[in-house]
Short mmCIF file of C-alpha atoms and ligand atoms in Angstrom, two decimals:
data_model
loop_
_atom_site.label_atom_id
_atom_site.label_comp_id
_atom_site.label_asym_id
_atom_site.label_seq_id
_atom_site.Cartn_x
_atom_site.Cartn_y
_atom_site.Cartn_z
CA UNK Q 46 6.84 21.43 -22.71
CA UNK Q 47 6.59 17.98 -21.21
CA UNK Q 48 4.26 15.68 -22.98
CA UNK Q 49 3.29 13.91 -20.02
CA UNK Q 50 1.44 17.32 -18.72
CA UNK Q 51 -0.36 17.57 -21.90
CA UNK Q 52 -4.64 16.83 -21.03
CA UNK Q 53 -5.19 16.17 -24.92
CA UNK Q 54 -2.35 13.79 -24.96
CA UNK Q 55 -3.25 11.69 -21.38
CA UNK Q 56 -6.00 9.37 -22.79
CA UNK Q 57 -6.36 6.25 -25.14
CA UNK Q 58 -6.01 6.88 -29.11
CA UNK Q 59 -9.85 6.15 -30.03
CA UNK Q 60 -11.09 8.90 -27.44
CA UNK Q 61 -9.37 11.72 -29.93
CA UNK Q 62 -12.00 10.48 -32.87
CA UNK Q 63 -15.20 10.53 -30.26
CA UNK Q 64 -16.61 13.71 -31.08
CA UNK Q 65 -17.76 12.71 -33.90
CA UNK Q 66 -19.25 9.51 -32.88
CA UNK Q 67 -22.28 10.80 -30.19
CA UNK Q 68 -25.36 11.57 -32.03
CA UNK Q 69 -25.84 14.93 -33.02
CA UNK Q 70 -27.20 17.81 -30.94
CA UNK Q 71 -25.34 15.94 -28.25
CA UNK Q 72 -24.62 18.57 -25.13
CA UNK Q 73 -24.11 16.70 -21.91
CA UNK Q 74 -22.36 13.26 -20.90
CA UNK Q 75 -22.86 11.66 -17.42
CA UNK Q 76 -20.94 9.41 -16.38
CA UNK Q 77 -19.85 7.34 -13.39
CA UNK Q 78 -17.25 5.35 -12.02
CA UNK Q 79 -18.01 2.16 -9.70
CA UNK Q 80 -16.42 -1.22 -8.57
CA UNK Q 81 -18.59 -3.56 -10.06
CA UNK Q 82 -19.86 -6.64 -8.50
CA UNK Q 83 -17.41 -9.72 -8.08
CA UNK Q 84 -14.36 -7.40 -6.77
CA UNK Q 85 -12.06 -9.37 -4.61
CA UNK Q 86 -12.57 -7.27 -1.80
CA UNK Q 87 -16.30 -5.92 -1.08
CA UNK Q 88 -15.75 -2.71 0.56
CA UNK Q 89 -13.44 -0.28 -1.56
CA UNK Q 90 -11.46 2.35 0.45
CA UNK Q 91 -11.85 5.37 -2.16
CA UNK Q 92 -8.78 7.19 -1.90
CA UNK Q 93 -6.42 9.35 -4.17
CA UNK Q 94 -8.51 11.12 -6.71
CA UNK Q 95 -7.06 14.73 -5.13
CA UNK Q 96 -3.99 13.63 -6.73
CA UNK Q 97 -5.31 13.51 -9.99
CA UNK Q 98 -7.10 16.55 -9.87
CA UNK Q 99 -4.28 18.70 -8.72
CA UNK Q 100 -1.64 17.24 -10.47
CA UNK Q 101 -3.35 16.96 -13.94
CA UNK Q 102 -6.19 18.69 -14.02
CA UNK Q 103 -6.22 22.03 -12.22
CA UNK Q 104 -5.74 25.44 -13.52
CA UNK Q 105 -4.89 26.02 -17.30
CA UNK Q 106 -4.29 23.02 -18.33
CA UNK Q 107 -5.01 23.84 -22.20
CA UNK Q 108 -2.92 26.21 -23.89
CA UNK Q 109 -2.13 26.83 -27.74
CA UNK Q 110 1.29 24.98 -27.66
CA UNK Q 111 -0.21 22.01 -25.97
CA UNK Q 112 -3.27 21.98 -28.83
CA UNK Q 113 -0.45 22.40 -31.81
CA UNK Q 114 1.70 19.25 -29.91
CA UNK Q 115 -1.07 17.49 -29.92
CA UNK Q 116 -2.42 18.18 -33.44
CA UNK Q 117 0.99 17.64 -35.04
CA UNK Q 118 1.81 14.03 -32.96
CA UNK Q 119 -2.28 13.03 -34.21
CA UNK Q 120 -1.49 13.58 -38.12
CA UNK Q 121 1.60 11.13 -37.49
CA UNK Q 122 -0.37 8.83 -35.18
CA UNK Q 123 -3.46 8.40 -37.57
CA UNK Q 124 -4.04 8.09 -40.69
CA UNK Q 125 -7.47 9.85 -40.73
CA UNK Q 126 -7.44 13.26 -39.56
CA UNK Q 127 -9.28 13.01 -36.46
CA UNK Q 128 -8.27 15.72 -33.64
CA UNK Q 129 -10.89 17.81 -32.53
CA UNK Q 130 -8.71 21.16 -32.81
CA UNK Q 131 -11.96 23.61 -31.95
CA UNK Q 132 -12.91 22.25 -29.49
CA UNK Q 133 -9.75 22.39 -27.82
CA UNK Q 134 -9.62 25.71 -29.19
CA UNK Q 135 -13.01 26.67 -27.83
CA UNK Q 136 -11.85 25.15 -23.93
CA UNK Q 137 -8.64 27.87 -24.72
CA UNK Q 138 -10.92 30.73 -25.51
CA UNK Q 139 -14.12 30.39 -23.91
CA UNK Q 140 -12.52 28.97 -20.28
CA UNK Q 141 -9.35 30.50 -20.36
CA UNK Q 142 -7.69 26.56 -21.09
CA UNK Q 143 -9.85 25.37 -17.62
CA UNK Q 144 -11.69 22.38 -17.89
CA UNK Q 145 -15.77 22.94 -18.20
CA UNK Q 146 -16.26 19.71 -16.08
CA UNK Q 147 -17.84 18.94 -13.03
CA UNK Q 148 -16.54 16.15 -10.83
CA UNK Q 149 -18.32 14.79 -7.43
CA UNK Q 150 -16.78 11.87 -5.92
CA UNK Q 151 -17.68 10.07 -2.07
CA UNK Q 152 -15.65 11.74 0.73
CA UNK Q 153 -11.44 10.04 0.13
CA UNK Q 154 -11.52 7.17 3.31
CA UNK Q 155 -15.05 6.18 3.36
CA UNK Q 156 -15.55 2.33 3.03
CA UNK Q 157 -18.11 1.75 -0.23
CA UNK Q 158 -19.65 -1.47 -0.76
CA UNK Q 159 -19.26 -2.78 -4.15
CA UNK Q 160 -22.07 -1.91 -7.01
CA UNK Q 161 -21.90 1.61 -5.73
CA UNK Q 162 -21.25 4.92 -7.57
CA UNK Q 163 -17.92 6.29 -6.63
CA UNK Q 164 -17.00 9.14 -8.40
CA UNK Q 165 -19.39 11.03 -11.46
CA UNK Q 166 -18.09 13.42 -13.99
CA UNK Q 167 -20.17 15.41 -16.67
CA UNK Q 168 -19.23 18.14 -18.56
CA UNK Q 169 -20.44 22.33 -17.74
CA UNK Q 170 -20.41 23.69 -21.73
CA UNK Q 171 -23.15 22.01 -23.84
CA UNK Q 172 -20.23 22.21 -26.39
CA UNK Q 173 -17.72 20.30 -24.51
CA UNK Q 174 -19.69 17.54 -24.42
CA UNK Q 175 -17.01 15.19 -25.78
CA UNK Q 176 -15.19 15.94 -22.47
CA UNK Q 177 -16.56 14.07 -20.10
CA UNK Q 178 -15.22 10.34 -21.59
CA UNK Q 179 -11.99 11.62 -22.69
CA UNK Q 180 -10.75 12.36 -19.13
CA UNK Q 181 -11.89 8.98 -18.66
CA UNK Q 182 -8.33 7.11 -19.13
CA UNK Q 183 -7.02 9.81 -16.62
CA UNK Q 184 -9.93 9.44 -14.04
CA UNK Q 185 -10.00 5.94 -14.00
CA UNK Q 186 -5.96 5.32 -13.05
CA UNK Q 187 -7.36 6.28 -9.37
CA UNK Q 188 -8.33 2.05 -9.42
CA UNK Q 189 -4.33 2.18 -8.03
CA UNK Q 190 -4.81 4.11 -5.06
CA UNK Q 191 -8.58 2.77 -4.24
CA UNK Q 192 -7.09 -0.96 -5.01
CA UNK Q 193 -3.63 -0.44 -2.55
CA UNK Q 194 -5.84 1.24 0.25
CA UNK Q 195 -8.49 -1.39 -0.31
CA UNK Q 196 -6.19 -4.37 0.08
CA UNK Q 197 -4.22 -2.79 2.51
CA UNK Q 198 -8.05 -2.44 4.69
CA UNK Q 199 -8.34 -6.11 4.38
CA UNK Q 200 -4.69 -7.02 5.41
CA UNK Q 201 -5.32 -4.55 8.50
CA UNK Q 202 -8.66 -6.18 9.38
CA UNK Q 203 -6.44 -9.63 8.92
CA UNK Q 204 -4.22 -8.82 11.57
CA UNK Q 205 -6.60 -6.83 14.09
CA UNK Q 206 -8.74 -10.14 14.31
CA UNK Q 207 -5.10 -12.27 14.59
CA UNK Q 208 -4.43 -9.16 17.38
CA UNK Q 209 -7.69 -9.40 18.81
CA UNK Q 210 -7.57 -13.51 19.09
CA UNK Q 211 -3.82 -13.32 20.85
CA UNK Q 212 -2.62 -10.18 22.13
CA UNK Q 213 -3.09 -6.43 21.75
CA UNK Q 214 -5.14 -4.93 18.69
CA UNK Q 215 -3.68 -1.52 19.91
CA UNK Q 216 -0.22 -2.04 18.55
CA UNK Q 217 -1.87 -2.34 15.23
CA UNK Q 218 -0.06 0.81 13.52
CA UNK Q 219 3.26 -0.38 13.04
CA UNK Q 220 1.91 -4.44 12.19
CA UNK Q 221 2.71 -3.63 8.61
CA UNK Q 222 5.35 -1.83 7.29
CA UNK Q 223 5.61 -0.64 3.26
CA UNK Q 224 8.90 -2.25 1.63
CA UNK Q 225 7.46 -1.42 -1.93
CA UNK Q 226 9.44 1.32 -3.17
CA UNK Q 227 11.85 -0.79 -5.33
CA UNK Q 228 8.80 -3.14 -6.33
CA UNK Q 229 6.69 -0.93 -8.44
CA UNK Q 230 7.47 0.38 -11.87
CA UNK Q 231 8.31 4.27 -11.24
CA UNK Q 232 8.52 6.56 -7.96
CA UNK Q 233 5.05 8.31 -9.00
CA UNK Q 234 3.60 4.90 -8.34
CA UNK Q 235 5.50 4.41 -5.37
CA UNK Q 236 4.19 7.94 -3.75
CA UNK Q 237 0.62 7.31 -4.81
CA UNK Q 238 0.28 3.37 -3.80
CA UNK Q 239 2.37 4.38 0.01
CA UNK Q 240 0.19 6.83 0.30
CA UNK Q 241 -2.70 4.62 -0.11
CA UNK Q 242 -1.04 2.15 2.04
CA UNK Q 243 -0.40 4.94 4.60
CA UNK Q 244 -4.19 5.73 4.95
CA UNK Q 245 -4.19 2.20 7.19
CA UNK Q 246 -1.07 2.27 8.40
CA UNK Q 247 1.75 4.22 10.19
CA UNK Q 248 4.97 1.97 8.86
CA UNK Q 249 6.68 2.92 6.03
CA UNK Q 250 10.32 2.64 4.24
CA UNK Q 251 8.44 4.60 0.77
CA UNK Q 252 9.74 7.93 1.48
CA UNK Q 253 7.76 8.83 -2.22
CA UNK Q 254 4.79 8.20 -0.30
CA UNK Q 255 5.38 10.76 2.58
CA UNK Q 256 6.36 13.78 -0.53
CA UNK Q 257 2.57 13.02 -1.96
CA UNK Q 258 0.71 12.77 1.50
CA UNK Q 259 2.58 15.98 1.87
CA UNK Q 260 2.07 18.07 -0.88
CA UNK Q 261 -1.28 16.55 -2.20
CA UNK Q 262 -3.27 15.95 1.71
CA UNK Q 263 -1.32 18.67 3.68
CA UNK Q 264 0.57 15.54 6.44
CA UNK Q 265 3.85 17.15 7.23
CA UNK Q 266 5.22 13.63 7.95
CA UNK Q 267 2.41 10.47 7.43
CA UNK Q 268 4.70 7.81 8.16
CA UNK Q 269 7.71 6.54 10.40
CA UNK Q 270 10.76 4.01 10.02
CA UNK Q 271 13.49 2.36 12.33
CA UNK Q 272 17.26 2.34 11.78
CA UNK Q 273 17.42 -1.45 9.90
CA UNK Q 274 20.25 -3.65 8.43
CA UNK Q 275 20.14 -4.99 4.58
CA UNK Q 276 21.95 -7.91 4.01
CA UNK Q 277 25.43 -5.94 2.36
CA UNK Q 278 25.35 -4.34 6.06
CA UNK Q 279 25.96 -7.47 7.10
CA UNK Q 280 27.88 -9.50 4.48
CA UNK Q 281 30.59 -7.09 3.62
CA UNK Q 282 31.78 -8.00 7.02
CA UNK Q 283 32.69 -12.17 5.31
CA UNK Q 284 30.87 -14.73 6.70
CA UNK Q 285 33.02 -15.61 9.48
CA UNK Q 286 32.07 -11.79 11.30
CA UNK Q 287 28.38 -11.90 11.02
CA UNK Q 288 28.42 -11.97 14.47
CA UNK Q 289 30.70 -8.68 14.47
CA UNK Q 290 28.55 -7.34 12.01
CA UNK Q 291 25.49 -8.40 14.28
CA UNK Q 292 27.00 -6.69 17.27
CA UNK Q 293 27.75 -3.93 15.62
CA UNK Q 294 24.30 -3.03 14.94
CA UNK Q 295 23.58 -2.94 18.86
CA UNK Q 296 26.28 -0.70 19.36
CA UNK Q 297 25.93 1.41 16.51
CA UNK Q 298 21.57 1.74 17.77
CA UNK Q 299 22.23 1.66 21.52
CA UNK Q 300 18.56 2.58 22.30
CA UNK Q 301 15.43 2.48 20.71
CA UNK Q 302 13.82 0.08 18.11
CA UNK Q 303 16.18 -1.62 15.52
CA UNK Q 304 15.91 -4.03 13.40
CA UNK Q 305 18.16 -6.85 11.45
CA UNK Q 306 18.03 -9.24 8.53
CA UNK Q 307 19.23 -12.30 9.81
CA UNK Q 308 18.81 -14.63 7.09
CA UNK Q 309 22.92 -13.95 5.58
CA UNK Q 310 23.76 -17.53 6.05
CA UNK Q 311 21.64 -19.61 8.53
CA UNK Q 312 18.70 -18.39 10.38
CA UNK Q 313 18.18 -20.70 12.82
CA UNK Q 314 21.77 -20.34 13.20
CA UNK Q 315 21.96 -16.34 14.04
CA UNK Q 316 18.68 -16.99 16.07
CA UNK Q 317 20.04 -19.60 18.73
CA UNK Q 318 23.65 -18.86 18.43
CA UNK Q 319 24.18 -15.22 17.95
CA UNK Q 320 21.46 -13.00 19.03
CA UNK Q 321 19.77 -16.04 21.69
CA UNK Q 322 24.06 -17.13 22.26
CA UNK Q 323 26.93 -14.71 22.01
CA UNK Q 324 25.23 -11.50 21.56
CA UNK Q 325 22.18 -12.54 24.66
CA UNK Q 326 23.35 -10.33 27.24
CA UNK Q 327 23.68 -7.30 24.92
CA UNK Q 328 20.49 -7.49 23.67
CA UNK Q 329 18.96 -8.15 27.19
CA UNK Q 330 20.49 -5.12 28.39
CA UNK Q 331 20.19 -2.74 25.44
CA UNK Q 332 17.76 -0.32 26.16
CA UNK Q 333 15.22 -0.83 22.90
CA UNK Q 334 13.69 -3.65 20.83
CA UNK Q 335 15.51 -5.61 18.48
CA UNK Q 336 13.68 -7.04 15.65
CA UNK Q 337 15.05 -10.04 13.94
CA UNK Q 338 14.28 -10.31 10.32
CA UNK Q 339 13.93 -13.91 8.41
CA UNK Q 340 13.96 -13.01 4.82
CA UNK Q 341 13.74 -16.32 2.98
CA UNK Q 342 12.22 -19.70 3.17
CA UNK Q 343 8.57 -20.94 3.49
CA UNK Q 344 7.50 -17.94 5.47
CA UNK Q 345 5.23 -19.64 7.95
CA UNK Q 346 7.16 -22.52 9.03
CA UNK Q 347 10.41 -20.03 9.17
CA UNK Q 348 8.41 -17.40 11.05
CA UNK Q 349 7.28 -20.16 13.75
CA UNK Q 350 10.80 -21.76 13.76
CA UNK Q 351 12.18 -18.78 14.61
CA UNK Q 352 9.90 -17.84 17.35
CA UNK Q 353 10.95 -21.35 18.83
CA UNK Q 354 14.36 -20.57 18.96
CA UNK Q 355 14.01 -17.15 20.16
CA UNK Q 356 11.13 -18.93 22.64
CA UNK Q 357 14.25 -21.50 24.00
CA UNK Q 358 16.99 -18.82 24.47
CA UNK Q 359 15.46 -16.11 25.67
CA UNK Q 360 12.09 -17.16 27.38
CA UNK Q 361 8.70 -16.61 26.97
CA UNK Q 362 5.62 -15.38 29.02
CA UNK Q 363 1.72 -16.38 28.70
CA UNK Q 364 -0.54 -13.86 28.02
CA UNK Q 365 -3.74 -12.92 29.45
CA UNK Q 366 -5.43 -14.47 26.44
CA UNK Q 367 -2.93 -17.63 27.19
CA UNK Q 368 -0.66 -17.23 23.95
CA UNK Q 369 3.20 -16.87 24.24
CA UNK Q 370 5.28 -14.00 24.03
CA UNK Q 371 8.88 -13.26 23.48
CA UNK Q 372 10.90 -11.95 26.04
CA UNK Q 373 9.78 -7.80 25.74
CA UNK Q 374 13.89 -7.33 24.04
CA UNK Q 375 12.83 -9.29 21.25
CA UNK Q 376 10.47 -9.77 18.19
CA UNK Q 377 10.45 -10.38 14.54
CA UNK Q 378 9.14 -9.12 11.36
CA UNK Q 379 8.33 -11.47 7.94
CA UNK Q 380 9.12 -8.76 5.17
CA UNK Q 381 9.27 -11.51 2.49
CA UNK Q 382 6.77 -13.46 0.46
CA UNK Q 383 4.29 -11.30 2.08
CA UNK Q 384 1.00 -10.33 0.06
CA UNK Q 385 -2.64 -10.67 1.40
CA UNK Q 386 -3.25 -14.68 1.18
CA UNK Q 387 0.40 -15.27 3.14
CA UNK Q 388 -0.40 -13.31 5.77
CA UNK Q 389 -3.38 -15.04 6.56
CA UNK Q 390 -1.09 -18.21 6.42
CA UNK Q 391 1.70 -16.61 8.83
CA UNK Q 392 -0.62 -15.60 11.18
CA UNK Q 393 -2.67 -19.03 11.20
CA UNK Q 394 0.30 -21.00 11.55
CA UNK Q 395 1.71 -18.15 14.69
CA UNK Q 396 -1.46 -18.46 16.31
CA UNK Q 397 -2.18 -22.20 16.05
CA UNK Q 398 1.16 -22.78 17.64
CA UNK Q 399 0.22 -20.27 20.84
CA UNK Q 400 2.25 -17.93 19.61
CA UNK Q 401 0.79 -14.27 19.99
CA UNK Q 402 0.47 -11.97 16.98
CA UNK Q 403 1.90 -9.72 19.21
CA UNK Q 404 5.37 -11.01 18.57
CA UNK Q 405 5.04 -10.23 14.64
CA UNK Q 406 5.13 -7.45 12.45
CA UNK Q 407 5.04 -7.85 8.51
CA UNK Q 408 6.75 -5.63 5.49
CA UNK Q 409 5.24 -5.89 2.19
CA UNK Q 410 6.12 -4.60 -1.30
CA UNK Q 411 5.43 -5.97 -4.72
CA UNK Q 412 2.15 -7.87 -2.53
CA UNK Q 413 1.15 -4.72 -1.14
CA UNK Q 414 1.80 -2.30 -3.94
CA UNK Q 415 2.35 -4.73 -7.20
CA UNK Q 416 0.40 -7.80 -7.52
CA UNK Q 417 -3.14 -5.93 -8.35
CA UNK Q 418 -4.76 -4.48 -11.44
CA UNK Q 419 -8.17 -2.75 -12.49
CA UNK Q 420 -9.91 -6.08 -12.33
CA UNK Q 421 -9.17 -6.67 -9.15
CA UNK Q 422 -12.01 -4.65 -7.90
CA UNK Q 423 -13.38 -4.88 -11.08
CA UNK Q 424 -13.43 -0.90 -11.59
CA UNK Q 425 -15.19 0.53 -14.47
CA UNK Q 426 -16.39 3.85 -15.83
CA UNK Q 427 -19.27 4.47 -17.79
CA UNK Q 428 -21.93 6.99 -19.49
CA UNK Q 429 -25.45 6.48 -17.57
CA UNK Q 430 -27.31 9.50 -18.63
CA UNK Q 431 -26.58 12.12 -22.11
CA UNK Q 432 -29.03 14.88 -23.36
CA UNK Q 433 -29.42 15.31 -27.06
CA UNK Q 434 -31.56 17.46 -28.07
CA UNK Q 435 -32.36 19.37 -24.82
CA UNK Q 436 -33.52 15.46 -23.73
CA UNK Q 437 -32.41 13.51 -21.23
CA UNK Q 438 -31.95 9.76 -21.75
CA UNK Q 439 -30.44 6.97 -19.52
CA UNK Q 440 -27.77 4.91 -21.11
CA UNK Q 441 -26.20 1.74 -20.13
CA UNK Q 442 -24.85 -1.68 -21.69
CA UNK Q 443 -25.73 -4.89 -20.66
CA UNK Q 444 -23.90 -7.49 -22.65
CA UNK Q 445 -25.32 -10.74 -23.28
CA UNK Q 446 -21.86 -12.32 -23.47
CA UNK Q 447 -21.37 -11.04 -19.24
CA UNK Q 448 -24.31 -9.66 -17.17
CA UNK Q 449 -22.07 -8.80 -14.81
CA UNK Q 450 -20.80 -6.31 -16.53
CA UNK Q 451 -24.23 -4.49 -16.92
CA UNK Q 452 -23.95 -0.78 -16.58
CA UNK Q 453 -26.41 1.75 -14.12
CA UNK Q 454 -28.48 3.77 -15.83
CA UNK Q 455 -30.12 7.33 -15.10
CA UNK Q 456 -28.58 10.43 -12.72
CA UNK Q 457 -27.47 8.93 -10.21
CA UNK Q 458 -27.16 9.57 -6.47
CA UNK Q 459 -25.14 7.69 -3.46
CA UNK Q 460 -26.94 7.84 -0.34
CA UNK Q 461 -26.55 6.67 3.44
CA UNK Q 462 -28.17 3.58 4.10
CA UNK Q 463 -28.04 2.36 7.96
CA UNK Q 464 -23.93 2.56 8.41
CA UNK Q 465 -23.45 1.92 4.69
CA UNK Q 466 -23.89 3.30 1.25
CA UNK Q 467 -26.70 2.92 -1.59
CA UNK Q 468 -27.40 3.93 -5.30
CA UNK Q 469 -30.21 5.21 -6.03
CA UNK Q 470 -31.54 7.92 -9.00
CA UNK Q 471 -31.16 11.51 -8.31
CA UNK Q 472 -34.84 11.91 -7.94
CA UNK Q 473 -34.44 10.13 -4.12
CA UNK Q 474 -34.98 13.31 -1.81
CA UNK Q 475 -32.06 11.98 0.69
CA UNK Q 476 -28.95 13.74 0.70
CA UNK Q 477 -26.76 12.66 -1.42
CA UNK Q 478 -22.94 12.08 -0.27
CA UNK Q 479 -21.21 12.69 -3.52
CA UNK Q 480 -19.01 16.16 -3.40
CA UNK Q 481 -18.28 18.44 -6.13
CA UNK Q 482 -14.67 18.32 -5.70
CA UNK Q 483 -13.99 19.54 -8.73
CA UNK Q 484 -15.82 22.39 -11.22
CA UNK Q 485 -14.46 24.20 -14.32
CA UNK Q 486 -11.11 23.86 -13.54
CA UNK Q 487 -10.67 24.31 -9.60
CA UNK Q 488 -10.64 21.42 -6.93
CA UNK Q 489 -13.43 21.88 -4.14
CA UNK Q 490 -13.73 20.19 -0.96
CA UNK Q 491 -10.32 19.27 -0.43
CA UNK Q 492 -9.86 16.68 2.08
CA UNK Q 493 -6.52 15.90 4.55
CA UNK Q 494 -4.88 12.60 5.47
CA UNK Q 495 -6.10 13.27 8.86
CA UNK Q 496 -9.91 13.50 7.57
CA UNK Q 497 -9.28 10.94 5.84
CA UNK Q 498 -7.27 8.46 8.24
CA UNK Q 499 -10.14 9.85 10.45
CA UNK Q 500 -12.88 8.37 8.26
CA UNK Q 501 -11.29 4.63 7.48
CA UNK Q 502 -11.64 2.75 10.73
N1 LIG B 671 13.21 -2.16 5.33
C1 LIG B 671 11.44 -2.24 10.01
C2 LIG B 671 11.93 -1.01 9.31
C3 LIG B 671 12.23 -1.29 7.89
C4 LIG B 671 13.16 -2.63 4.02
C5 LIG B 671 12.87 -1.72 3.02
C6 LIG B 671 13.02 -3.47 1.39
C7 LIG B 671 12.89 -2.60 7.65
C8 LIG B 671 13.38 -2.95 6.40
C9 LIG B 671 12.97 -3.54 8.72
O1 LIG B 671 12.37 -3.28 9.91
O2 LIG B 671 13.58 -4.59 8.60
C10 LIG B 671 12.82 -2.14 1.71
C11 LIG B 671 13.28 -4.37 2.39
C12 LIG B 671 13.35 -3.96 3.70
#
């Protein structure tokens, strides 16, 4: 039995004594997720709950060896008894081990301005009212894949207006490429943050990321890569045959798009005097792109150095929007140092230089899967509504010490508000665009990457 697949184990410690805390005659718990006010970004890109709820909560997910695992680790773990063995026991009988929960959540893709229910979750037996915040821990790891497909948004948005300012917002599919695998802490976080990247993009080296948009959103194949050097491609060759080592990557890739780190020993160096000297004519008359890859340095004075030196040796054309572009054979791609705020600062210093974004493409990995956390967009979950004693009440905090972190209160209800989305209480009469995707153990309204992809323009 693996103890990562166990529902009573995949929460904090305190949730296991919670039962007894509600008052009594307790039978329902509402709650809600949201990304509260003062999020870095102020649309969220929901995406990546489906993963949770077929990986960890579909099916029988309670069974009798999964109870006695977890009763037996609890009477090491605290020193008050505390597990709530019937009702575990009662979810085993009474549900067959299938969650009595109810889950609705906003369509995966859509674009959600902050303050704005995201997700609800409240539990179907009166008795399994204790439910509901327990899966909480669980729920709430979907701030990864909303924060990755979030940031990723902006970074897209970053380089459409860049695209849109100096060449061809068109091309925008391939402008950044996911170099994260080896960045994050496991390859379950790799799949599920490239796959969040992925609903933006079409570039990706995170092959986890193409197993999960697979297997969890039905995409036979969500992203696509390009025969590229790393640097022991080229070093093992000795410095004195990087020029060997460079030509043998436009023999080796006679056609088609291909790209090389050219960074070994001198950039400026490979730029003017082996790809722009010795290896011109090859690259002139190979049929394909080749993309030349600066990998260290201050990444916007290297990037525009670089398209200088490419500018001198191979030429350069005005577009219609009267920026500069590389000779068609050639462009580059910044894979280093790149998170949100450096792009920006690449692409300013491109543009501001006449160069056309056009030219560019960008990888990203610990800046596009890494540097983020919960705060970030400020997620929280939290009870709004319980009935005790066949009575409904709302419930919410509102801490003196931060109003910001002031909690809704009531049923609540996410509605379509000219283009964008609204919170009001259930008793609204508009529709409301929260799905049940999710009810006594079985996911509902399951959603592709194409829907999806379809849904965040
Ligand atoms: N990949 C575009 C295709 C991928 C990579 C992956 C870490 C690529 C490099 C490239 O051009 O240079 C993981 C670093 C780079």
């Amino acid at each position: 039995m693996n103890w990562l697949n166990n529902i009573c184990l995949l929460t904090d410690s305190y949730k296991v004594s919670h039962h007894r805390q509600y008052p009594p005659q307790t039978t329902r718990v509402y709650s809600y997720f949201e990304s509260r006010s003062g999020a870095a970004y102020p649309q969220t890109v929901f995406f990546g709950l489906q993963y949770w709820l077929k990986h960890y909560l579909t099916g029988q997910v309670v069974t009798r060896e999964k109870i006695d695992q977890a009763e037996k680790l609890f009477k090491s773990h605290f020193a008050t008894p505390v597990f709530n063995r019937a009702g575990w026991e009662r979810i085993l009988r009474e549900h067959k081990g299938r969650l009595p929960v109810e889950i609705k959540a906003v369509p995966e893709g859509a674009l959600v301005p902050q303050s704005n229910v995201l997700m609800t979750v409240e539990n179907t037996d009166p008795q399994a009212f204790w439910l509901t915040n327990y899966l909480e821990s669980l729920l709430v790891q979907v701030w990864y894949p909303c924060t990755v497909a979030t940031q990723s948004h902006a970074m897209k948005q970053m380089i459409l207006q860049a695209l849109q300012q100096s060449g061809d917002p068109e091309s925008i599919g391939f402008k950044l490429h996911d170099f994260g695998f080896r960045g994050v802490t496991c390859p379950e976080q790799a799949a599920i943050g490239g796959a969040s990247h992925l609903v933006n993009f079409l570039g990706t080296d995170n092959l986890a990321a193409l197993a999960l948009a697979s297997e969890i959103y039905a995409e036979p194949c969500a992203g696509f890569s390009i025969p590229a050097a790393e640097h022991s491609t080229i070093t093992s060759w000795g410095r004195q045959n990087e020029i060997a080592a460079c030509r043998n990557m436009l023999t080796q890739f006679p056609s088609g798009t291909v790209a090389v780190v050219s960074d070994s020993y001198d950039i400026f160096n490979c730029c003017a005097n082996i790809w722009g000297g010795a290896l011109k004519d090859q690259v002139l008359y190979r049929d394909g792109i080749l993309v030349i890859r600066p990998d260290s340095g201050d990444p916007p004075k290297v990037v525009v150095q670089v398209l200088e030196i490419l500018g001198e040796k191979f030429g350069t054309t005005r577009n219609a929007k009267g920026f500069r572009l590389l000779h068609p054979k050639v462009r580059v791609i910044q894979g280093d140092g790149v998170d949100f705020t450096m792009l920006g600062l690449i692409l300013k210093a491109a543009t501001s230089n006449g160069w056309s974004a056009d030219n560019l493409s960008f990888g990203s990995g610990g800046g596009l899967l890494q540097k983020l956390n919960r705060d970030t967009q400020r997620f929280a979950f939290k009870c709004s509504s319980v009935t005790v004693n066949g009575a409904e009440r709302d419930v919410f905090k509102q801490p003196v010490t931060d109003p910001a972190k002031k909690s809704k209160a009531g049923r609540l209800k996410l509605v379509q508000q000219n283009n964008t989305y609204q919170t009001v209480p259930q008793t609204d009469l508009r529709p409301d665009q929260l799905r049940t995707v999710f009810r006594n153990g079985t996911p509902l309204a399951e959603t592709t990457f194409n829907q999806i992809r379809k849904l965040t323009v």
